[in-house]
Short mmCIF file of C-alpha atoms in Angstrom, two decimals:
data_model
loop_
_atom_site.label_atom_id
_atom_site.label_comp_id
_atom_site.label_asym_id
_atom_site.label_seq_id
_atom_site.Cartn_x
_atom_site.Cartn_y
_atom_site.Cartn_z
CA MET N 61 0.00 0.00 0.00
CA ILE N 62 2.81 2.44 0.84
CA LYS N 63 4.58 1.65 -2.44
CA ALA N 64 1.36 2.12 -4.36
CA MET N 65 0.66 5.50 -2.73
CA ALA N 66 4.22 6.64 -3.38
CA ALA N 67 3.87 5.66 -7.03
CA LEU N 68 0.59 7.57 -7.25
CA LEU N 69 2.12 10.73 -5.80
CA THR N 70 5.11 10.45 -8.13
CA ALA N 71 2.78 10.07 -11.14
CA ALA N 72 0.76 13.10 -10.06
CA ALA N 73 3.90 15.22 -9.74
CA LEU N 74 5.08 14.01 -13.14
CA LEU N 75 1.73 14.87 -14.72
CA VAL N 76 1.91 18.44 -13.37
CA SER N 77 5.43 18.86 -14.74
CA LEU N 78 4.41 17.49 -18.15
CA GLN N 79 1.40 19.77 -18.39
CA SER N 80 3.59 22.77 -17.63
CA CYS N 81 5.85 21.80 -20.56
CA ALA N 82 3.06 22.11 -23.11
CA SER N 83 3.34 25.28 -25.16
CA PRO N 84 0.42 27.71 -25.43
CA PRO N 85 -1.86 27.33 -28.45
CA ARG N 86 -0.60 28.97 -31.62
CA PRO N 87 -2.80 29.92 -34.56
CA ARG N 88 -2.73 28.18 -37.91
CA PRO N 89 -3.32 30.17 -41.10
CA SER N 90 -6.93 31.31 -41.30
CA SER N 91 -7.18 29.69 -44.73
CA ASP N 92 -6.95 26.32 -42.96
CA CYS N 93 -9.89 27.01 -40.71
CA GLY N 94 -12.94 27.85 -42.72
CA PRO N 95 -15.24 30.88 -42.34
CA GLY N 96 -15.89 32.03 -38.80
CA ALA N 97 -13.47 29.55 -37.28
CA THR N 98 -10.28 29.88 -35.25
CA CYS N 99 -7.45 27.41 -35.66
CA GLY N 100 -4.80 26.48 -33.15
CA THR N 101 -1.99 24.04 -32.51
CA LEU N 102 -1.00 22.78 -29.09
CA ARG N 103 2.23 20.94 -28.37
CA VAL N 104 1.75 18.11 -25.90
CA PRO N 105 4.02 15.31 -24.67
CA LEU N 106 4.34 12.40 -27.06
CA ASP N 107 4.50 10.17 -24.00
CA ARG N 108 3.05 11.59 -20.81
CA THR N 109 5.16 9.22 -18.71
CA ASP N 110 8.46 9.99 -20.48
CA PRO N 111 9.45 13.65 -21.06
CA ALA N 112 12.45 12.52 -23.10
CA ALA N 113 10.14 11.18 -25.83
CA GLY N 114 9.51 14.70 -27.09
CA THR N 115 6.28 16.41 -28.12
CA ILE N 116 3.66 16.29 -30.83
CA ALA N 117 1.52 19.08 -32.29
CA ILE N 118 -2.23 18.65 -31.87
CA GLY N 119 -4.30 20.72 -34.25
CA TYR N 120 -7.78 21.99 -33.49
CA THR N 121 -10.50 24.24 -34.88
CA LEU N 122 -12.89 26.23 -32.68
CA VAL N 123 -16.13 27.67 -34.02
CA ARG N 124 -18.08 30.00 -31.72
CA HIS N 125 -21.84 29.61 -31.46
CA LEU N 126 -23.96 31.58 -33.89
CA ASP N 127 -26.03 33.53 -31.34
CA GLY N 128 -23.38 35.94 -30.10
CA SER N 129 -25.90 37.84 -27.96
CA ARG N 130 -25.74 35.09 -25.32
CA PRO N 131 -23.00 32.97 -23.77
CA ALA N 132 -22.56 29.50 -25.20
CA GLN N 133 -24.58 26.78 -23.47
CA GLY N 134 -21.72 24.35 -23.96
CA THR N 135 -18.99 23.12 -26.29
CA VAL N 136 -19.62 20.16 -28.57
CA VAL N 137 -16.60 18.00 -29.42
CA PRO N 138 -17.31 15.52 -32.23
CA ASN N 139 -15.19 12.80 -33.76
CA PRO N 140 -16.22 11.26 -37.10
CA GLY N 141 -14.53 7.90 -36.61
CA GLY N 142 -11.93 5.79 -38.34
CA PRO N 143 -9.70 5.21 -36.49
CA GLY N 144 -7.54 7.33 -38.75
CA ALA N 145 -10.01 10.03 -39.82
CA SER N 146 -9.46 13.76 -39.39
CA ALA N 147 -11.99 15.69 -37.32
CA THR N 148 -11.03 19.14 -38.61
CA ALA N 149 -11.57 17.97 -42.19
CA ALA N 150 -15.22 17.37 -41.27
CA LEU N 151 -15.81 21.00 -40.25
CA ALA N 152 -18.25 21.73 -43.08
CA MET N 153 -20.21 18.55 -42.34
CA TYR N 154 -20.70 19.47 -38.68
CA ALA N 155 -21.24 23.18 -39.27
CA THR N 156 -23.97 22.45 -41.82
CA GLY N 157 -25.57 19.33 -40.34
CA TYR N 158 -25.69 20.65 -36.78
CA ARG N 159 -26.38 24.29 -37.56
CA ASP N 160 -29.28 24.49 -35.13
CA LEU N 161 -27.22 23.07 -32.26
CA LEU N 162 -24.39 25.47 -33.07
CA ARG N 163 -26.68 28.43 -32.49
CA THR N 164 -26.29 27.75 -28.79
CA HIS N 165 -23.10 25.65 -28.56
CA ASP N 166 -19.52 26.20 -29.59
CA LEU N 167 -17.94 23.55 -31.81
CA LEU N 168 -14.46 22.22 -31.06
CA LEU N 169 -12.77 19.86 -33.52
CA VAL N 170 -9.55 18.15 -32.41
CA ASP N 171 -7.60 15.93 -34.75
CA PRO N 172 -6.41 12.78 -32.96
CA ARG N 173 -2.64 12.52 -32.99
CA GLY N 174 -1.46 11.00 -36.24
CA THR N 175 -4.38 12.37 -38.31
CA GLY N 176 -5.24 15.54 -40.22
CA VAL N 177 -3.28 18.51 -38.86
CA SER N 178 -1.97 16.58 -35.84
CA GLU N 179 1.23 15.36 -37.51
CA PRO N 180 -0.22 12.62 -39.75
CA LEU N 181 1.25 9.18 -39.16
CA ARG N 182 2.41 7.42 -42.31
CA CYS N 183 4.15 4.20 -43.21
CA ARG N 184 5.25 3.20 -46.68
CA ALA N 185 4.09 -0.40 -46.26
CA ALA N 186 0.42 0.61 -45.90
CA ALA N 187 0.31 3.30 -48.57
CA GLY N 188 -1.63 1.19 -51.09
CA VAL N 189 -4.00 -0.48 -48.61
CA THR N 190 -7.74 0.23 -48.73
CA THR N 191 -10.71 -1.11 -46.80
CA ALA N 192 -11.37 -3.42 -49.77
CA THR N 193 -7.86 -4.89 -50.05
CA ALA N 194 -7.69 -8.70 -49.88
CA ARG N 195 -7.18 -9.99 -46.35
CA ALA N 196 -3.75 -11.59 -46.89
CA LYS N 197 -2.41 -8.31 -48.29
CA ILE N 198 -3.92 -6.29 -45.43
CA VAL N 199 -2.36 -8.58 -42.81
CA ALA N 200 1.04 -8.40 -44.52
CA ALA N 201 0.90 -4.62 -44.98
CA ILE N 202 -0.15 -3.94 -41.39
CA GLY N 203 2.58 -6.21 -40.06
CA ALA N 204 5.15 -4.42 -42.21
CA CYS N 205 3.76 -1.05 -41.11
CA GLY N 206 4.19 -2.03 -37.45
CA ALA N 207 7.79 -3.03 -38.10
CA GLU N 208 8.40 0.25 -39.93
CA LEU N 209 6.95 2.36 -37.13
CA GLY N 210 8.74 0.40 -34.43
CA ASP N 211 8.54 1.87 -30.94
CA ARG N 212 6.75 5.00 -32.23
CA ALA N 213 3.53 3.04 -32.64
CA ARG N 214 2.94 2.74 -28.91
CA HIS N 215 2.40 6.51 -28.64
CA TYR N 216 -0.64 6.45 -30.94
CA THR N 217 -3.36 5.04 -28.73
CA THR N 218 -6.94 6.02 -28.01
CA ALA N 219 -5.98 6.91 -24.43
CA ALA N 220 -3.31 9.32 -25.69
CA ALA N 221 -5.78 10.89 -28.13
CA ALA N 222 -8.32 11.32 -25.32
CA ASP N 223 -5.72 13.01 -23.13
CA ASP N 224 -4.82 15.31 -26.04
CA ILE N 225 -8.45 16.41 -26.31
CA ASP N 226 -8.41 17.22 -22.63
CA ALA N 227 -5.18 19.18 -22.98
CA VAL N 228 -6.82 21.34 -25.68
CA ARG N 229 -9.89 21.75 -23.47
CA ALA N 230 -7.78 22.94 -20.54
CA HIS N 231 -5.74 25.41 -22.61
CA LEU N 232 -8.89 26.94 -24.06
CA GLY N 233 -10.34 27.35 -20.58
CA ILE N 234 -13.38 25.15 -21.23
CA ASP N 235 -14.80 23.43 -18.17
CA ARG N 236 -17.01 20.71 -19.68
CA LEU N 237 -17.43 19.13 -23.08
CA ASP N 238 -20.50 17.67 -24.74
CA LEU N 239 -19.09 14.62 -26.52
CA LEU N 240 -20.40 13.51 -29.93
CA GLY N 241 -18.78 10.28 -31.07
CA GLN N 242 -19.53 8.58 -34.37
CA SER N 243 -18.29 5.08 -35.23
CA TYR N 244 -14.73 4.85 -33.80
CA GLY N 245 -15.49 8.22 -32.24
CA THR N 246 -17.84 6.37 -29.86
CA TYR N 247 -14.84 4.35 -28.65
CA LEU N 248 -12.67 7.46 -28.31
CA MET N 249 -15.33 9.41 -26.43
CA THR N 250 -15.98 6.50 -24.08
CA VAL N 251 -12.27 6.41 -23.27
CA TYR N 252 -12.26 10.19 -22.77
CA ALA N 253 -15.26 9.98 -20.44
CA ARG N 254 -13.54 7.33 -18.31
CA ARG N 255 -10.25 9.21 -18.13
CA HIS N 256 -11.69 12.73 -17.65
CA PRO N 257 -15.16 12.26 -16.14
CA ASP N 258 -15.24 15.65 -14.39
CA HIS N 259 -15.10 17.46 -17.72
CA VAL N 260 -18.04 15.76 -19.44
CA GLY N 261 -21.48 17.37 -19.68
CA SER N 262 -23.30 14.91 -21.95
CA ILE N 263 -22.48 12.13 -24.41
CA VAL N 264 -24.05 11.20 -27.75
CA LEU N 265 -22.75 8.03 -29.41
CA SER N 266 -23.86 7.14 -32.93
CA GLY N 267 -22.82 3.86 -34.49
CA ALA N 268 -21.53 2.68 -31.12
CA TYR N 269 -19.67 -0.39 -29.95
CA PRO N 270 -18.25 -1.27 -26.53
CA LEU N 271 -14.60 -1.17 -25.45
CA ARG N 272 -14.63 -4.95 -25.16
CA PHE N 273 -16.24 -6.40 -28.26
CA ASP N 274 -16.15 -9.74 -30.05
CA PRO N 275 -13.12 -9.94 -32.39
CA TRP N 276 -14.97 -12.67 -34.31
CA ALA N 277 -17.89 -10.31 -35.19
CA ARG N 278 -20.61 -12.83 -34.33
CA GLN N 279 -23.08 -10.10 -33.38
CA ASN N 280 -22.45 -8.45 -36.75
CA ALA N 281 -23.41 -11.71 -38.50
CA GLN N 282 -26.53 -11.88 -36.35
CA ALA N 283 -27.31 -8.32 -37.46
CA LEU N 284 -26.98 -9.36 -41.12
CA ARG N 285 -29.68 -12.01 -40.74
CA ARG N 286 -31.92 -9.60 -38.85
CA ALA N 287 -31.39 -6.77 -41.37
CA VAL N 288 -32.18 -8.95 -44.40
CA GLY N 289 -35.39 -10.10 -42.71
CA ALA N 290 -36.45 -6.53 -41.89
CA LEU N 291 -35.62 -5.31 -45.41
CA CYS N 292 -37.81 -7.96 -47.01
CA ASP N 293 -40.63 -7.67 -44.48
CA ARG N 294 -41.17 -4.08 -45.67
CA SER N 295 -40.56 -4.76 -49.35
CA ARG N 296 -44.23 -5.32 -50.27
CA GLY N 297 -43.42 -8.77 -51.55
CA ALA N 298 -40.33 -7.82 -53.53
CA CYS N 299 -38.22 -10.32 -51.58
CA GLU N 300 -38.47 -12.92 -48.81
CA GLY N 301 -35.79 -12.88 -46.12
CA ARG N 302 -35.14 -16.62 -45.86
CA ALA N 303 -34.88 -16.92 -49.63
CA VAL N 304 -32.36 -14.07 -49.82
CA LEU N 305 -30.22 -15.66 -47.11
CA ALA N 306 -30.44 -19.00 -48.95
CA ASP N 307 -29.26 -17.31 -52.16
CA LEU N 308 -26.45 -15.67 -50.23
CA ALA N 309 -25.40 -19.04 -48.80
CA THR N 310 -25.43 -20.57 -52.29
CA VAL N 311 -23.28 -17.81 -53.77
CA ALA N 312 -20.91 -17.84 -50.79
CA ALA N 313 -20.36 -21.60 -51.12
CA ARG N 314 -19.78 -21.28 -54.85
CA LEU N 315 -17.20 -18.52 -54.37
CA ARG N 316 -15.53 -20.59 -51.65
CA ARG N 317 -14.94 -23.29 -54.23
CA GLY N 318 -13.99 -20.98 -57.10
CA PRO N 319 -13.63 -17.18 -56.95
CA VAL N 320 -14.70 -14.98 -59.85
CA PRO N 321 -11.66 -13.20 -61.37
CA LEU N 322 -11.99 -9.41 -61.41
CA GLU N 323 -9.64 -6.60 -62.36
CA GLY N 324 -9.31 -5.35 -58.76
CA GLY N 325 -8.72 -8.84 -57.35
CA PRO N 326 -10.79 -12.03 -57.22
CA LEU N 327 -14.33 -11.97 -55.89
CA ASP N 328 -14.10 -14.75 -53.31
CA GLU N 329 -16.27 -15.56 -50.31
CA ALA N 330 -14.48 -13.10 -48.03
CA ALA N 331 -14.82 -10.33 -50.61
CA LEU N 332 -18.55 -11.12 -50.86
CA ALA N 333 -18.88 -10.93 -47.07
CA GLY N 334 -17.10 -7.58 -47.02
CA MET N 335 -19.28 -6.28 -49.83
CA VAL N 336 -22.54 -7.24 -48.09
CA TYR N 337 -21.20 -5.79 -44.81
CA GLN N 338 -20.38 -2.52 -46.55
CA VAL N 339 -23.53 -2.19 -48.64
CA ALA N 340 -25.99 -2.85 -45.81
CA SER N 341 -24.16 -0.43 -43.52
CA ASP N 342 -23.49 2.44 -45.89
CA ASP N 343 -25.79 2.46 -48.92
CA PRO N 344 -29.53 1.75 -48.53
CA GLU N 345 -30.09 2.03 -52.29
CA LEU N 346 -27.55 -0.71 -53.02
CA PHE N 347 -28.88 -2.78 -50.13
CA GLY N 348 -32.30 -2.66 -51.79
CA ARG N 349 -30.79 -4.00 -55.03
CA LEU N 350 -28.90 -6.81 -53.30
CA PRO N 351 -31.70 -9.45 -53.16
CA ALA N 352 -32.23 -9.39 -56.94
CA ILE N 353 -28.47 -9.40 -57.61
CA LEU N 354 -28.03 -12.41 -55.34
CA ARG N 355 -30.91 -14.27 -57.00
CA ARG N 356 -29.27 -13.80 -60.40
CA ALA N 357 -25.88 -14.87 -59.03
CA ALA N 358 -27.38 -17.98 -57.43
CA GLY N 359 -28.79 -18.83 -60.85
CA GLY N 360 -25.36 -18.50 -62.45
CA ASP N 361 -25.33 -14.88 -63.67
CA THR N 362 -22.54 -13.20 -61.67
CA GLY N 363 -22.31 -10.11 -63.89
CA PRO N 364 -24.39 -7.77 -61.69
CA LEU N 365 -22.63 -9.09 -58.56
CA ALA N 366 -19.21 -8.42 -60.11
CA ALA N 367 -20.32 -4.91 -61.08
CA LEU N 368 -21.49 -4.25 -57.52
CA ALA N 369 -18.16 -5.53 -56.17
CA GLY N 370 -16.31 -3.10 -58.43
CA GLN N 371 -18.52 -0.24 -57.29
CA VAL N 372 -17.84 -1.01 -53.62
CA ARG N 373 -14.10 -1.29 -54.24
CA ASP N 374 -14.05 2.06 -56.03
CA GLY N 375 -15.54 3.67 -52.93
CA ALA N 376 -13.09 2.08 -50.47
CA VAL N 377 -11.30 4.30 -47.93
CA ARG N 378 -7.68 5.01 -48.87
CA ASP N 379 -4.64 6.49 -47.18
CA GLY N 380 -4.55 10.25 -47.76
CA ASP N 381 -4.83 13.73 -46.30
CA ASP N 382 -8.02 12.98 -44.35
CA PHE N 383 -7.26 9.38 -43.39
CA SER N 384 -4.19 7.59 -42.03
CA VAL N 385 -3.94 3.83 -42.54
CA ALA N 386 -0.92 3.79 -40.21
CA LEU N 387 -2.97 5.37 -37.40
CA PHE N 388 -5.80 2.94 -38.14
CA ALA N 389 -3.37 0.06 -37.68
CA ALA N 390 -1.80 1.50 -34.53
CA VAL N 391 -5.19 1.85 -32.81
CA VAL N 392 -6.80 -1.37 -34.07
CA CYS N 393 -3.73 -3.42 -33.18
CA GLY N 394 -2.85 -1.50 -30.02
CA ASP N 395 -6.27 -1.08 -28.39
CA TYR N 396 -8.79 -3.56 -29.76
CA PRO N 397 -9.43 -7.12 -28.52
CA VAL N 398 -7.54 -9.80 -30.47
CA PRO N 399 -8.55 -13.44 -31.13
CA TRP N 400 -5.47 -14.95 -29.49
CA ALA N 401 -4.18 -14.91 -25.94
CA ALA N 402 -2.50 -11.71 -24.77
CA GLY N 403 1.24 -11.81 -25.32
CA THR N 404 1.14 -14.46 -28.06
CA PRO N 405 4.33 -14.06 -30.17
CA VAL N 406 3.85 -12.96 -33.78
CA ALA N 407 5.23 -16.24 -35.08
CA ASP N 408 2.63 -18.23 -33.12
CA ARG N 409 -0.43 -16.13 -33.96
CA PRO N 410 -1.44 -17.72 -37.30
CA ALA N 411 -1.55 -21.22 -35.79
CA ARG N 412 -3.39 -20.02 -32.68
CA TYR N 413 -5.84 -18.14 -34.88
CA ARG N 414 -6.56 -21.16 -37.07
CA ALA N 415 -7.05 -23.37 -34.00
CA ARG N 416 -9.58 -20.97 -32.46
CA LEU N 417 -11.30 -20.46 -35.80
CA ALA N 418 -11.80 -24.22 -36.12
CA ARG N 419 -13.57 -24.36 -32.76
CA LEU N 420 -16.18 -21.72 -33.64
CA ASP N 421 -19.79 -22.71 -34.28
CA PRO N 422 -20.47 -22.18 -38.02
CA ALA N 423 -24.13 -21.49 -37.23
CA ASP N 424 -23.11 -18.18 -35.63
CA PHE N 425 -21.78 -16.94 -38.98
CA ARG N 426 -24.35 -18.22 -41.45
CA PRO N 427 -24.79 -17.72 -44.36
CA PHE N 428 -20.97 -17.37 -44.53
CA SER N 429 -18.18 -19.56 -43.24
CA PRO N 430 -16.51 -18.20 -40.08
CA LYS N 431 -13.22 -17.55 -41.88
CA ALA N 432 -14.83 -15.62 -44.74
CA TRP N 433 -17.00 -13.49 -42.46
CA VAL N 434 -14.21 -12.23 -40.20
CA SER N 435 -11.84 -11.87 -43.16
CA GLY N 436 -14.33 -9.58 -44.88
CA ILE N 437 -14.34 -7.05 -42.02
CA PRO N 438 -11.31 -4.71 -42.02
CA ASP N 439 -10.77 -4.46 -38.24
CA ARG N 440 -11.68 -7.98 -37.08
CA GLY N 441 -10.17 -11.45 -37.23
CA ASP N 442 -6.45 -11.85 -37.90
CA VAL N 443 -5.82 -8.34 -39.25
CA CYS N 444 -3.17 -7.74 -36.56
CA ALA N 445 -1.47 -11.13 -36.81
CA GLY N 446 1.79 -9.56 -38.00
CA TRP N 447 1.70 -6.43 -35.82
CA PRO N 448 4.72 -6.53 -33.49
CA GLY N 449 3.05 -4.81 -30.53
CA VAL N 450 0.73 -6.16 -27.85
CA ALA N 451 -2.89 -5.06 -27.64
CA ALA N 452 -4.27 -3.62 -24.39
CA THR N 453 -7.77 -2.22 -23.85
CA PRO N 454 -7.50 1.48 -22.82
CA SER N 455 -7.58 2.05 -19.07
CA GLY N 456 -9.66 4.50 -17.09
CA GLY N 457 -12.01 4.80 -14.16
CA PRO N 458 -15.80 4.44 -14.01
CA PRO N 459 -17.81 6.50 -16.49
CA PRO N 460 -19.45 9.74 -15.36
CA ARG N 461 -23.11 9.81 -14.35
CA VAL N 462 -24.14 12.14 -17.17
CA PRO N 463 -26.89 11.85 -19.80
CA VAL N 464 -25.89 9.44 -22.56
CA LEU N 465 -27.69 8.77 -25.85
CA VAL N 466 -26.76 5.81 -28.06
CA VAL N 467 -28.06 5.86 -31.65
CA SER N 468 -27.94 2.76 -33.88
CA GLY N 469 -29.00 2.25 -37.48
CA GLU N 470 -31.27 -0.76 -37.96
CA PHE N 471 -29.37 -2.06 -41.01
CA ASP N 472 -25.88 -1.21 -39.75
CA LEU N 473 -23.62 -4.29 -39.77
CA ASN N 474 -20.51 -2.27 -38.91
CA THR N 475 -21.66 -1.22 -35.42
CA PRO N 476 -25.01 -3.01 -35.15
CA VAL N 477 -27.86 -2.46 -32.72
CA GLU N 478 -26.58 -5.45 -30.74
CA GLU N 479 -23.25 -3.73 -30.10
CA GLY N 480 -24.95 -0.40 -29.48
CA ARG N 481 -26.83 -1.93 -26.56
CA LEU N 482 -23.57 -3.21 -25.11
CA ALA N 483 -22.07 0.27 -25.51
CA ALA N 484 -25.04 1.77 -23.66
CA GLY N 485 -24.54 -0.78 -20.89
CA GLN N 486 -21.15 0.78 -20.10
CA TYR N 487 -22.95 3.83 -18.67
CA PRO N 488 -25.24 4.20 -15.65
CA ARG N 489 -27.60 6.62 -17.46
CA ALA N 490 -27.91 5.70 -21.12
CA GLU N 491 -30.88 5.80 -23.46
CA THR N 492 -30.93 4.00 -26.81
CA VAL N 493 -32.58 4.79 -30.13
CA THR N 494 -32.78 2.45 -33.11
CA VAL N 495 -33.26 4.32 -36.40
CA PRO N 496 -35.38 2.24 -38.80
CA ASN N 497 -34.38 1.61 -42.42
CA SER N 498 -30.97 3.19 -41.80
CA GLY N 499 -27.33 2.16 -41.75
CA HIS N 500 -24.11 3.28 -40.12
CA VAL N 501 -24.22 6.71 -38.38
CA PRO N 502 -27.72 7.56 -39.68
CA GLU N 503 -27.36 11.33 -39.15
CA SER N 504 -24.57 11.46 -41.74
CA GLY N 505 -26.97 11.20 -44.69
CA GLY N 506 -30.13 9.65 -46.02
CA SER N 507 -33.80 10.10 -45.23
CA ALA N 508 -33.37 9.80 -41.45
CA ALA N 509 -30.59 12.38 -41.09
CA SER N 510 -32.64 15.47 -40.17
CA CYS N 511 -34.73 13.54 -37.66
CA VAL N 512 -31.70 12.05 -35.93
CA VAL N 513 -29.86 15.38 -35.78
CA ALA N 514 -32.95 16.99 -34.23
CA LEU N 515 -33.10 14.28 -31.55
CA GLN N 516 -29.40 14.61 -30.82
CA THR N 517 -29.63 18.40 -30.67
CA ALA N 518 -32.50 18.31 -28.18
CA PHE N 519 -30.64 15.73 -26.09
CA VAL N 520 -27.46 17.81 -25.87
CA ARG N 521 -29.43 20.90 -24.89
CA THR N 522 -31.68 19.28 -22.29
CA GLY N 523 -30.08 16.00 -21.27
CA ARG N 524 -33.35 14.25 -22.14
CA LEU N 525 -34.52 12.32 -25.18
CA PRO N 526 -37.56 14.01 -26.74
CA ALA N 527 -40.42 12.21 -28.40
CA ALA N 528 -39.01 10.39 -31.41
CA ASP N 529 -42.15 10.57 -33.56
CA CYS N 530 -40.13 11.66 -36.60
CA LEU N 531 -38.55 8.21 -36.77
CA GLY N 532 -41.93 6.87 -37.86
CA GLY N 533 -41.59 8.89 -41.04
CA VAL N 534 -38.34 7.26 -42.18
CA PRO N 535 -39.38 5.49 -45.39
CA ALA N 536 -38.66 1.83 -46.07
CA VAL N 537 -35.81 1.06 -48.44
CA THR N 538 -36.96 0.48 -52.01
CA VAL N 539 -36.27 -3.15 -52.92
CA GLU N 540 -35.74 -4.29 -56.48
CA ARG N 541 -38.11 -7.17 -57.11
CA VAL N 542 -36.51 -10.60 -57.19
#
């Protein structure tokens, strides 16, 4: 006990000294900010336990609330996800989509370290990787990226990004933040809330998943079966859920035996799984076309399916100014749960992975094989098999007792309703909303967007969920007749 208390006091003293080393915010050129915005850069420790590690510049953009006749009711801090995405690059999206909320609240965008204007993290090995790259190439590229980054990778964690947000908050003299996390942003904001609970006013999580989730994505497969059933139930007879799943199983088995050659790489069972995962989550129009495309493919005509695969690949996320594949890898492989025992050497991971994969119940993954399903999802399965570091779930204390709203899209397979409920269960005061006929982060576009933004706006202002009658007006997805 004495040693533990001494260590705690030493850490507290070290934290004070590190905070005093951070330089005051400095402006960035106004051309970087956008109209009505103020930019800044704050230097913070690269490693808050090791002053010798140096510093890193954290870029932010602050937009004051529109009603200047009154003080701001709060400061909203959003994160659009990734991991690897820039928050400041999404300024126009937030300023336009949440214009009503920004009448009363300031908007603070902070780029996580390694993204956007916070010294983007890059590695040559991952430069050509996209979210649609074949699994074997992704695993190899991420392993090579980890070797290239070496010890630097351990500084790019969700916990460090959360502490950077708090450093910006403190330097701007803001007492409490209203957190708005989307996709990976729900993970980041949950970590922030656990590490800095006294500085949280409210939390909105859209497209949420818990800190400890299933690396095998079984709940995502469950969501696929549920989403197909719901799509067809509202299709006015255009499709029947069990028949669509049967067609999907037929096509998956056929591709397992013999992939269809395509210019961007073969369409195999894993690529099909990734395509279905992507389409249901992100594009309701394509999801509505999927039953008819699968029926034709089950009958032997794979042309429309191949065309859809090409369309999905063309829209894949790539390394660039607004997204860092290296940061994606550092967070996924440094923070997320892995499907092998902690501390398993890199050389032993493939065999351990295959052994655990063989013990899984195939029924949990139907209509796909377990291997194909997890291989089709960019951040699950063996994606980190070659990463040299060791994963560790971010630490922190209990979450604050503040109002929390968790929003899930009914058709989202990326962060499904099932995971959203688990995310809500991490908080003592959380309410959940399922948005019908919608996919991943439903406020980001589509017919439900204005309704969801209105609900979120009211929740941030009042701490209470208003009547969600507008959700009843979200139209069913148009389904092409099978």
